[in-house]
Coordinates of C-alpha atoms and ligand atoms in Angstrom, one line a residue:
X1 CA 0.0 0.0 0.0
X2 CA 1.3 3.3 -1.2
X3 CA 2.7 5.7 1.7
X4 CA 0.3 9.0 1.1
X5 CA 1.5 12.4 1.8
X6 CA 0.4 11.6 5.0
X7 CA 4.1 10.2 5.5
X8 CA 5.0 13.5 6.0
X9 CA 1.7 15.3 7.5
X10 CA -0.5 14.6 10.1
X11 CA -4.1 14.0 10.4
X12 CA -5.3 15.2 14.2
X13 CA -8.6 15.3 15.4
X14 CA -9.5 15.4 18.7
X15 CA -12.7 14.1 20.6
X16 CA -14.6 15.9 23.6
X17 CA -16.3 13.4 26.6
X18 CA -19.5 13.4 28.1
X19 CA -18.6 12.0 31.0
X20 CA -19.2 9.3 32.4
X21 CA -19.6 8.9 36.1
X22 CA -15.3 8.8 36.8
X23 CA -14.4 8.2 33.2
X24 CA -10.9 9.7 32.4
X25 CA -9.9 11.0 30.1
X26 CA -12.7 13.5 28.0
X27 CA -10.9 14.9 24.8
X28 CA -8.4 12.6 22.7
X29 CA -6.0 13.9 19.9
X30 CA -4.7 10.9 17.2
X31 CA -2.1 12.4 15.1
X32 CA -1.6 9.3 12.4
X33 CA 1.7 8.3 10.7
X34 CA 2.5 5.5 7.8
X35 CA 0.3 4.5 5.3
X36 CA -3.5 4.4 4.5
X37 CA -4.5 1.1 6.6
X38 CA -2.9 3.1 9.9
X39 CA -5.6 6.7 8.6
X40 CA -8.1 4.0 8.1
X41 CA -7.0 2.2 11.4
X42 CA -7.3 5.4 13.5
X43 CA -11.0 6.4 12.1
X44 CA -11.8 2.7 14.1
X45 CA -10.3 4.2 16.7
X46 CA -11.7 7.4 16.7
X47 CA -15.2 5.7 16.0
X48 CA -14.3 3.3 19.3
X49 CA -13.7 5.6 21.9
X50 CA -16.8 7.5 20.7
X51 CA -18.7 4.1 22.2
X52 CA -17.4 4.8 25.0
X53 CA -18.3 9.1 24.7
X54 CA -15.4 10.3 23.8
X55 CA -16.1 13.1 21.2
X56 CA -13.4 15.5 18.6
X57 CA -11.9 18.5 18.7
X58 CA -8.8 19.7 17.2
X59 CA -6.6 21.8 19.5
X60 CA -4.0 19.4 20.7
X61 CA -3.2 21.1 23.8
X62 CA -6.7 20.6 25.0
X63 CA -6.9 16.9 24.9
X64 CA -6.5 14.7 27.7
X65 CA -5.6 11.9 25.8
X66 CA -2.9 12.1 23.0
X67 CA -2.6 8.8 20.8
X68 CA 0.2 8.5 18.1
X69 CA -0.4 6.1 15.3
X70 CA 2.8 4.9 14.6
X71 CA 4.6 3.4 11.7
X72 CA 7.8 1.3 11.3
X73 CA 8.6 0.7 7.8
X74 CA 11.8 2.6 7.6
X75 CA 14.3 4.1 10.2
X76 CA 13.0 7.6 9.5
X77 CA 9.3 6.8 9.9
X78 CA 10.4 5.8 13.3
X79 CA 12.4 9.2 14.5
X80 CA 10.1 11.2 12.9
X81 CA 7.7 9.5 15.6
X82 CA 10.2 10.2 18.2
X83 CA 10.6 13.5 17.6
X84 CA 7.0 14.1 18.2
X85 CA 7.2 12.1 21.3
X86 CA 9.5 14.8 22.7
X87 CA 7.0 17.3 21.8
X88 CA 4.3 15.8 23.6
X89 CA 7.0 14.9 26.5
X90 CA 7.3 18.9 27.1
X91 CA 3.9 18.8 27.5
X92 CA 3.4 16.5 29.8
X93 CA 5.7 18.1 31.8
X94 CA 3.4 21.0 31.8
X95 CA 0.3 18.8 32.7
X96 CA 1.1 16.1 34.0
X97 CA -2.1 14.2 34.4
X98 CA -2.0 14.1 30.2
X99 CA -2.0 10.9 28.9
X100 CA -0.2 9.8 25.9
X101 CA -0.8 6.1 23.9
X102 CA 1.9 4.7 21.0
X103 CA -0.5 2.5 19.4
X104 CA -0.1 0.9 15.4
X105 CA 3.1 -0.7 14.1
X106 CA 6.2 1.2 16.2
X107 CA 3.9 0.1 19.3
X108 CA 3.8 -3.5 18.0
X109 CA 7.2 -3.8 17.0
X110 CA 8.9 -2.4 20.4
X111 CA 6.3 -3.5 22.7
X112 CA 7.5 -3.2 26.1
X113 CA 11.0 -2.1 25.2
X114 CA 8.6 1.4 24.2
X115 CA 7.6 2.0 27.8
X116 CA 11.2 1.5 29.3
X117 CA 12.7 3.8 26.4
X118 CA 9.8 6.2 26.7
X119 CA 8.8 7.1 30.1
X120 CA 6.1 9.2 29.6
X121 CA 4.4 6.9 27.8
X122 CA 1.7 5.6 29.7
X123 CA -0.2 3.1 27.1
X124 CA 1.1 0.8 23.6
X125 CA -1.5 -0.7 21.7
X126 CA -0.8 -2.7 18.8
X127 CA -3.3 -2.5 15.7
X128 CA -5.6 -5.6 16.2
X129 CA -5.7 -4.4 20.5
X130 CA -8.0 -1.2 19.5
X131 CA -11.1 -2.8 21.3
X132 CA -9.6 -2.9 24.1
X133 CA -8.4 0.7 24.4
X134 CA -10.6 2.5 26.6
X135 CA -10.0 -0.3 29.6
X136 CA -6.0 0.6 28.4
X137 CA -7.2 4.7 28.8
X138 CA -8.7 3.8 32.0
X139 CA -5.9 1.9 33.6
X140 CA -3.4 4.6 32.3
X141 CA -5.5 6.6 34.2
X142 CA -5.0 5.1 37.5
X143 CA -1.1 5.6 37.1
X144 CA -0.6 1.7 35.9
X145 CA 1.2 1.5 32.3
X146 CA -1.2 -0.4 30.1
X147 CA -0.2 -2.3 26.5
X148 CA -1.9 -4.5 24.6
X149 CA 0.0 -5.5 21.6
X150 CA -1.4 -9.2 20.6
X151 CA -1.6 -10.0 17.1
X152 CA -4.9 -11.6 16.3
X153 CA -5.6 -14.0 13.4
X154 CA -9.5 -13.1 13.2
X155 CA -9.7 -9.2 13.7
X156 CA -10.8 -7.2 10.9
X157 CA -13.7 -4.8 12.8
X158 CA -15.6 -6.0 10.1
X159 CA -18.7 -4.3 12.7
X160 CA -17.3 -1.1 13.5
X161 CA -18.3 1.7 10.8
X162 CA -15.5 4.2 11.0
X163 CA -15.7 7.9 11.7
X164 CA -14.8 9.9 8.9
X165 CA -11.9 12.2 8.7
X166 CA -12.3 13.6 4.9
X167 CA -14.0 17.0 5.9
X168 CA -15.3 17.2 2.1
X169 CA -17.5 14.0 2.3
X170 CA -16.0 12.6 -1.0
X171 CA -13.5 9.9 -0.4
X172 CA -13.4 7.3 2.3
X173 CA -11.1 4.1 2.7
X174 CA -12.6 1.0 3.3
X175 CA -10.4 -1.6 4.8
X176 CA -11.1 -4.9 2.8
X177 CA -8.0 -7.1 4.8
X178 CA -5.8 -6.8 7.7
X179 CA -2.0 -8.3 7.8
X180 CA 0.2 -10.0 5.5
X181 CA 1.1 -12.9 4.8
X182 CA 4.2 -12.5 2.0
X183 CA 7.4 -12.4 4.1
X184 CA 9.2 -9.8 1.7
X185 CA 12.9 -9.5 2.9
X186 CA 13.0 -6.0 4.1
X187 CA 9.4 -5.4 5.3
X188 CA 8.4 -5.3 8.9
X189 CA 4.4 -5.5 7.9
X190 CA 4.5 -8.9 8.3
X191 CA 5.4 -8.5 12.2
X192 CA 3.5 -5.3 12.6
X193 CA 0.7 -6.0 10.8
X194 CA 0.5 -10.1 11.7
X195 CA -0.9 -13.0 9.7
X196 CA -3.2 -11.9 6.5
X197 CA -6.9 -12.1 6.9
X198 CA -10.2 -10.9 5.1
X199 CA -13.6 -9.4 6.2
X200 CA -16.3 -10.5 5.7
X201 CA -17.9 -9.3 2.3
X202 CA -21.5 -8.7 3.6
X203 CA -19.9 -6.1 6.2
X204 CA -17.6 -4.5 3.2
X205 CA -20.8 -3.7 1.1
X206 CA -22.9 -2.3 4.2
X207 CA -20.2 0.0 4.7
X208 CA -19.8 1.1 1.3
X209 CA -24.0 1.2 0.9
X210 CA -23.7 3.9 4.2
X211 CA -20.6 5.9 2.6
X212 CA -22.7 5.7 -0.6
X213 CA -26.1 7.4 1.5
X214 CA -23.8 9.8 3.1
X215 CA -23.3 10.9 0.1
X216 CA -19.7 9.8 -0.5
X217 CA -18.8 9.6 -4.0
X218 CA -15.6 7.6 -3.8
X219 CA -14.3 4.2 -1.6
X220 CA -10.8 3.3 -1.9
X221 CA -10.6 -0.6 -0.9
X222 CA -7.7 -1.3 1.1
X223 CA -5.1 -4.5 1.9
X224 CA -1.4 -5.2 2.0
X225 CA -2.3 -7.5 -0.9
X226 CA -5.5 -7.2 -2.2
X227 CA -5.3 -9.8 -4.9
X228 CA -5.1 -12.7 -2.4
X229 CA -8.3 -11.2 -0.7
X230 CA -10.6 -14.4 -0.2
X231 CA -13.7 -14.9 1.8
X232 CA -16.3 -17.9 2.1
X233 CA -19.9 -16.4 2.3
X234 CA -21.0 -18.6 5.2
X235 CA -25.1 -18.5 4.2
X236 CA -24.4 -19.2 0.5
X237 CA -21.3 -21.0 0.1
X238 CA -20.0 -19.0 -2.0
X239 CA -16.1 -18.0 -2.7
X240 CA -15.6 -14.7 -3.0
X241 CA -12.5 -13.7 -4.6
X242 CA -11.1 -9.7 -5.3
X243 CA -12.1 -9.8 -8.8
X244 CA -15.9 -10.8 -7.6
X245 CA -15.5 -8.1 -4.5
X246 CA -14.8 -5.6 -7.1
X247 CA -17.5 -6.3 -9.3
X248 CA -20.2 -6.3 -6.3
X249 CA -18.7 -3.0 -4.8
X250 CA -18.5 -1.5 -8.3
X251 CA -22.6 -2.6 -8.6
X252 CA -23.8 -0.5 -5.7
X253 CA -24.0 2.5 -7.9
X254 CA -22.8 3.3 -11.0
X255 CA -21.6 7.1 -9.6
X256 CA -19.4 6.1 -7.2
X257 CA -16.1 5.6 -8.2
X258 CA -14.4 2.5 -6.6
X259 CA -10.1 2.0 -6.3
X260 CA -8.1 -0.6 -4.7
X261 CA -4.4 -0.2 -3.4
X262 CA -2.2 -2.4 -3.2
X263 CA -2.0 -5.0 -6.0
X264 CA 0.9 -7.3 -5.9
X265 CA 2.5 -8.6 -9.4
X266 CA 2.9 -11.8 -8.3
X267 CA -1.3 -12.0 -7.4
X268 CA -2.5 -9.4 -9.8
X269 CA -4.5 -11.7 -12.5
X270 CA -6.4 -10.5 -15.3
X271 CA -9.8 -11.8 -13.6
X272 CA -9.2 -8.4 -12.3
X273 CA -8.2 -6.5 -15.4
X274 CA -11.3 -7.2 -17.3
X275 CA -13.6 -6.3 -13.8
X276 CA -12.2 -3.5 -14.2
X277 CA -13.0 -3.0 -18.1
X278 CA -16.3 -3.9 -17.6
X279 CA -17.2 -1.3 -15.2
X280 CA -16.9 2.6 -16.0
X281 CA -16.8 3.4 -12.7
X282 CA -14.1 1.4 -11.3
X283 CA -11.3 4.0 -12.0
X284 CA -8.0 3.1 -14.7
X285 CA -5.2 3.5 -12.0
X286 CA -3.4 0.7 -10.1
X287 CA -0.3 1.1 -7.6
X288 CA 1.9 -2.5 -8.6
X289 CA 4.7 -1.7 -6.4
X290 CA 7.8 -3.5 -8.3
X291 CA 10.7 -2.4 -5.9
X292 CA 13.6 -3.9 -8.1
X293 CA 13.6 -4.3 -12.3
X294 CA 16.5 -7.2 -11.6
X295 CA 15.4 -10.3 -11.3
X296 CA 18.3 -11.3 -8.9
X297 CA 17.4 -8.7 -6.9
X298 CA 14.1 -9.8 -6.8
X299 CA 14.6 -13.2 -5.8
X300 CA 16.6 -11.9 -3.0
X301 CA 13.7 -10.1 -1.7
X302 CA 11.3 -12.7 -1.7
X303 CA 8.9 -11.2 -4.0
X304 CA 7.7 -14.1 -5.9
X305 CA 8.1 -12.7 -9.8
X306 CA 11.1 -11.7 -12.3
X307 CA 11.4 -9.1 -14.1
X308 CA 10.0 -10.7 -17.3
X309 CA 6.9 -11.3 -15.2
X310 CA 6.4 -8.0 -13.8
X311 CA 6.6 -6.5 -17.3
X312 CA 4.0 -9.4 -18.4
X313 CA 1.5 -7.9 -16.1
X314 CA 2.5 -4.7 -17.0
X315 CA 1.7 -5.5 -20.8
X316 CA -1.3 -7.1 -19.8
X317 CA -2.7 -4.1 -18.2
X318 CA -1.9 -1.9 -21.0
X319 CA -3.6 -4.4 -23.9
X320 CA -6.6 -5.0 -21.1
X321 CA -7.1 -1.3 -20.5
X322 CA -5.7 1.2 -22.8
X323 CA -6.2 4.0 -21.0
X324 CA -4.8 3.2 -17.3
X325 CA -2.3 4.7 -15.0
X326 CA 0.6 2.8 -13.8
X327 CA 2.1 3.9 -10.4
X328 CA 5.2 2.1 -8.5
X329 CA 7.3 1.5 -5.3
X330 CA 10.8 1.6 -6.1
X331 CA 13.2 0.2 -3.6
X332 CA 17.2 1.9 -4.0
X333 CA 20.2 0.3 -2.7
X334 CA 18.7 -3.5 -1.2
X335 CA 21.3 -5.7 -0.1
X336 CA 24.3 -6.7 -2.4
X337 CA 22.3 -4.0 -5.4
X338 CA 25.1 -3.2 -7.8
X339 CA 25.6 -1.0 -10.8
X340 CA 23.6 -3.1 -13.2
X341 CA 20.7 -3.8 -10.7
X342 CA 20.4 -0.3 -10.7
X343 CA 20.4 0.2 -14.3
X344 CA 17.8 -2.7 -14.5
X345 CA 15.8 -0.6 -12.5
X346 CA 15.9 2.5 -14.4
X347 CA 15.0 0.6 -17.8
X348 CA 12.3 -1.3 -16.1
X349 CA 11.2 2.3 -14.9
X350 CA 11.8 3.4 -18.8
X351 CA 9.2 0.2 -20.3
X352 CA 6.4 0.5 -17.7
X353 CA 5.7 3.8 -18.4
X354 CA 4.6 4.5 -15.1
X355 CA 2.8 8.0 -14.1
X356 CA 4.3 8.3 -11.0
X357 CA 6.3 6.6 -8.2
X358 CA 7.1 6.3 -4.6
X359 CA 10.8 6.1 -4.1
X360 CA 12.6 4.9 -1.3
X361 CA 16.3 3.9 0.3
X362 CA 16.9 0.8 1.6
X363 CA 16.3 0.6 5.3
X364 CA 17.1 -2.5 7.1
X365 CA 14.4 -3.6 9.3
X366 CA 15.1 -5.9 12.9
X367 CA 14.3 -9.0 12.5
X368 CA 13.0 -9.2 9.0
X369 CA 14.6 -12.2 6.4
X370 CA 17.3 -9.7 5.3
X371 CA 18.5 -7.9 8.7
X372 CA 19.2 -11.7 9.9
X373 CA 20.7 -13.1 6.6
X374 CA 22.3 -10.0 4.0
X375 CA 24.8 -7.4 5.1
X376 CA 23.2 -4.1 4.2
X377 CA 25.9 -2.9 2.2
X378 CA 25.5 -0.1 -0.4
X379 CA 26.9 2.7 0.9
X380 CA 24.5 5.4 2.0
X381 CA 26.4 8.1 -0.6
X382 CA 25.5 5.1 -3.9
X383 CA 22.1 4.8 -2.4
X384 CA 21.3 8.7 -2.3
X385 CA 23.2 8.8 -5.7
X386 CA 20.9 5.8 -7.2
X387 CA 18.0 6.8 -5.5
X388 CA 18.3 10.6 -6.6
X389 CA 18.4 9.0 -10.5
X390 CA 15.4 7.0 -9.5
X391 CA 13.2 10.4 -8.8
X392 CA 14.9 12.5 -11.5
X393 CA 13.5 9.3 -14.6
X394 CA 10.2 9.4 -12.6
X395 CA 9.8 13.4 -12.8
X396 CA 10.6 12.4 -16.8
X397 CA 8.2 10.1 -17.2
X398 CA 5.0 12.0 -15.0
X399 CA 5.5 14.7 -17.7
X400 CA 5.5 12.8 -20.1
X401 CA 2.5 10.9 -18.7
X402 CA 0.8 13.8 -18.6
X403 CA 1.8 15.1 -21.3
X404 CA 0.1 12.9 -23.4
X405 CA -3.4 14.2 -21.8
X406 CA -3.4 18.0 -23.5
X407 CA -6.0 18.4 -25.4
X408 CA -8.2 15.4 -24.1
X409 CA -11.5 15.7 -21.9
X410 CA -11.4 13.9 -18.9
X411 CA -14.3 13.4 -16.5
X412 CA -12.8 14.9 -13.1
X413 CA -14.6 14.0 -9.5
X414 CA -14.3 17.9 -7.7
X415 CA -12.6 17.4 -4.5
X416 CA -11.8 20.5 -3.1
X417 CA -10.5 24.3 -3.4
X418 CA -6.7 24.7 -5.0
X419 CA -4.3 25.4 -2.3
X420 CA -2.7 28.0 -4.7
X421 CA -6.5 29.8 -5.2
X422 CA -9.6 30.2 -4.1
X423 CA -11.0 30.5 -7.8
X424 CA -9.7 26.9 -8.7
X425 CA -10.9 23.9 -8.0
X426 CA -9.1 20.7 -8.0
X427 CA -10.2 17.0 -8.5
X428 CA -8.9 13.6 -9.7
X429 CA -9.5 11.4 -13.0
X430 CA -10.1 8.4 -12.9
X431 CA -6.4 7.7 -14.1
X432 CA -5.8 9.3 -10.3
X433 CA -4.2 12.7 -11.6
X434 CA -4.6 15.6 -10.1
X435 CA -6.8 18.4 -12.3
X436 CA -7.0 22.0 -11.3
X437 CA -9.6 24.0 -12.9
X438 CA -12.0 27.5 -12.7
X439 CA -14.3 27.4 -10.1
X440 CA -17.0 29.0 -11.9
X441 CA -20.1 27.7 -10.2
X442 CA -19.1 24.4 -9.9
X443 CA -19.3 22.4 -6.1
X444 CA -17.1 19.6 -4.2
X445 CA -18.7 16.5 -5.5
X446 CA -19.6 17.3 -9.0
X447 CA -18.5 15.7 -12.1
X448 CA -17.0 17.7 -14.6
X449 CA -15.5 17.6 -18.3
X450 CA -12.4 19.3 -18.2
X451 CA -10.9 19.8 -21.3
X452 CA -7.1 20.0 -20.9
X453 CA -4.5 23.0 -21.5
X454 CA -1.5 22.6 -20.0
X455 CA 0.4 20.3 -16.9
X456 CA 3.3 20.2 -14.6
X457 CA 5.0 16.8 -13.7
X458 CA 2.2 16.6 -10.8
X459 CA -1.0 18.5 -11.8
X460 CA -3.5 18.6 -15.1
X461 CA -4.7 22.1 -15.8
X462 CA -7.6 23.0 -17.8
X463 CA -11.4 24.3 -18.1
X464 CA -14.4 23.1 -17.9
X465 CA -16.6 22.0 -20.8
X466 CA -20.3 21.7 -20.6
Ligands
SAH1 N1 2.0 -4.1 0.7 C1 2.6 -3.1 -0.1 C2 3.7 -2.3 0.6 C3 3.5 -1.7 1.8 S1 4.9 -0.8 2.4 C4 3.2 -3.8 -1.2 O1 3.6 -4.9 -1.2 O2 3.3 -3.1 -2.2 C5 5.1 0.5 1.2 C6 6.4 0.5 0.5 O3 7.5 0.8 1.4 C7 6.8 -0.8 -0.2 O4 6.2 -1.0 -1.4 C8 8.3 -0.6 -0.3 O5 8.6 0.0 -1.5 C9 8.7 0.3 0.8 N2 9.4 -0.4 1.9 C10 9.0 -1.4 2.7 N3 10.0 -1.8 3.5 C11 11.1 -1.0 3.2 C12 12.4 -0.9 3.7 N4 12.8 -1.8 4.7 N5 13.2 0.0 3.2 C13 12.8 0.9 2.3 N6 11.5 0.8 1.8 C14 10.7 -0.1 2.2
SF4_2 FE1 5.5 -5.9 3.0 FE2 5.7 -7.5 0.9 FE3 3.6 -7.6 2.5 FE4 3.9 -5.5 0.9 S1 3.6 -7.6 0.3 S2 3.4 -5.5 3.1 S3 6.1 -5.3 0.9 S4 5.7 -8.1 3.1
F3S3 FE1 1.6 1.0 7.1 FE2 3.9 1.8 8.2 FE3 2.5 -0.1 9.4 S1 3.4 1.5 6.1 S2 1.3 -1.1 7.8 S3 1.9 2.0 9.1 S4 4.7 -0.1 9.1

């Protein structure tokens, strides 16, 4: 699953109490890190602790509780965690009876070793403990440290309909699968995240029916893998696989628009490929992370496919559905990567075409396949070096992605006001890229035909056409 930008920013929201006879505390802030499972992860939470009363608001310092949703997949997702632990450690100081919770993957990998390392944490709760948070809370509150960080090989909240955190009522996630059961070398997931498992379909399809009367106009289904989502309808029999969830989340209504994130090449079949020809509104984008273009490299990382294959899959899309969007993870510098790996890469990069890319330096992981068995040695200057000519073909090929789109009208979903003006709106295509546009009269939540003008590497520009 692609890291959003909210890698690097911060959803917060906060929640006020009614109290409850001696219930401490009222207000809670969760400030969310990692990838979209941990957003989706903390509207469970959020929609939790509202059982129990707890209610928003978003001024930080007000809140009684402060939970952290944490993530682990590199070293730097992990300081930048830390540094807003010190933060919240100054204000603690200040008040002391605040109460601050690690939960998500830093909380399950470190477990305990979080509470002796941080003292002022008072609770860790790993992501499949979030039931049990507000006995946590309310221990905390009686000066005991609490944690919960079992794994679990049933928990999906498959029940629990999540509080919302898009203010514009357009897009929602819908988590489809917890976990992961691939084992790639480098990737913690696996020991964050524990064993894969699916929900239940009926529950998937109630909650997109009650996004789809709240007027939401776009579900984004969400899984570590969601190819190898599976589930046995216990009234009918029947197996559902991905291809067959996609299809029965895509018949709810033809206006909303329906993506999935994040395919994995080895799973990724074209079952799925024509579902998504046959229906309009299931949108021509998909994130098929391939991390290495050499096959040796590859195999080292356990990811199940070569090269050749990726770029089978990748043909495939292109002859299934002309007119989708390709977007990548790109791993630089893995264990043992030399100069032609590299170069494999960046020509792998070249044939796939892709729109756009997350890009990342190797970051050895405890405990996973290749901290115990490969010496992590690229030098950081030849990963930064490798990585930088990673990001400099990518910027190369958005253009030229979108590039290709001047002069076309694309139906654009209107998600909100440009941050550059208030007269422009921006949305999304269906291929995923970002279209700014004249407000005119037009509202959040319309579709429009914008015919396009002109782009950047990151953003369509255009007007509207009736
Ligand atoms: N399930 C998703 C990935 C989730 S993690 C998938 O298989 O595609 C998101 C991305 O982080 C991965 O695709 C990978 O590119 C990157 N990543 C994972 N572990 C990493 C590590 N140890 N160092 C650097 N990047 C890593
Ligand atoms: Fe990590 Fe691989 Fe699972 Fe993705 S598929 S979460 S990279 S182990
Ligand atoms: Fe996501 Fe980070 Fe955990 S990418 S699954 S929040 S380790």
């Amino acid at each position: 699953m692609h890291q959003t930008k909210i890698d690097k920013g911060i959803i917060a929201k906060e929640l006020r109490f009614v109290p409850e006879i001696d219930s401490k505390p009222s207000k809670v802030f969760v400030e969310t890190y990692g990838c979209q499972m941990n957003v989706s992860d903390s509207e469970v939470v959020v929609s939790i602790l509202k059982q129990h009363g707890y209610v928003y608001t978003e001024i930080m310092e007000e809140a009684d509780l402060i939970l952290i949703n944490t993530c682990s997949i590199r070293e730097n997702a992990e300081q930048r965690v830390r540094g807003r632990l010190d933060v919240f450690r100054l204000m603690k100081k200040r008040r002391p009876s605040l109460l601050i919770g690690v939960i998500g993957c830093m909380a399950e990998r470190l477990k305990e070793k979080l509470l002796e390392e941080q003292k002022m944490v008072d609770l860790v709760v790993g992501p499949d403990s979030y039931r049990d948070l507000h006995k946590l809370v309310q221990q905390a509150g009686t000066g005991q440290k609490a944690i919960n960080v079992l794994l679990s090989r049933e928990e999906t909240y498959a029940d629990i309909s999540p509080v919302r955190f898009d203010e514009n009522k357009i897009s929602a996630f819908v988590s489809i699968m917890r976990g992961c059961n691939n084992m790639c070398a480098y990737c913690v997931v696996p020991y964050t995240r524990g064993a894969e498992r699916s929900r239940d379909t009926q529950t998937i399809l109630r909650e997109v029916r009650e996004l789809i009367e709240m007027g939401y106009k776009e579900v984004t289904l969400l899984g570590q893998n969601v190819d190898s989502y599976h589930w046995t309808d216990t009234a009918t029999g029947d197996e559902i696989s991905f291809p067959r969830l996609l299809s029965l989340v895509a018949q709810l209504s033809s206006k909303l628009r329906v993506r999935f994130s994040t395919s994995h090449p080895k799973d990724m079949n074209d079952e799925v490929l024509h579902t998504m020809a046959k229906y309009d509104n299931i949108c021509k984008s998909i994130h098929l992370p391939a991390q290495s273009g050499s096959t040796r490299i590859l195999e080292l990382m356990k990811r199940g496919y070569t090269r050749e294959w990726y770029l089978s899959r990748i043909e495939a899309i292109y002859s299934i559905l002309p007119t989708c969007c390709v977007t990548t993870d790109i791993i630089a510098g893995f264990c043992s990567e030399t100069e032609d790996d590299h170069q494999q890469t960046l020509s792998l990069i070249r044939e796939a075409k892709y729109d756009f890319g997350f890009m990342f330096k190797y970051s050895e992981r405890p405990k996973t396949y290749a901290h115990r068995k490969y010496p992590d040695d690229v030098p950081e200057s030849i990963k930064s070096r490798r990585l930088q000519e990673i990001i400099d073909l990518m910027k190369v090929l958005s253009v030229e992605s979108k590039k290709l789109d001047i002069g076309n009208v694309l139906e654009v979903l209107v998600e909100g006001t440009s941050k550059k003006s208030k007269h422009q709106l921006y949305g999304r295509t269906s291929q995923n890229k970002i279209v700014v546009f004249p407000r005119e009269s037009y509202q959040i939540g319309d579709y429009v035909n914008v015919l396009i003008n002109d782009c950047t590497s990151g953003t369509l520009k255009g007007k509207v056409i009736q």
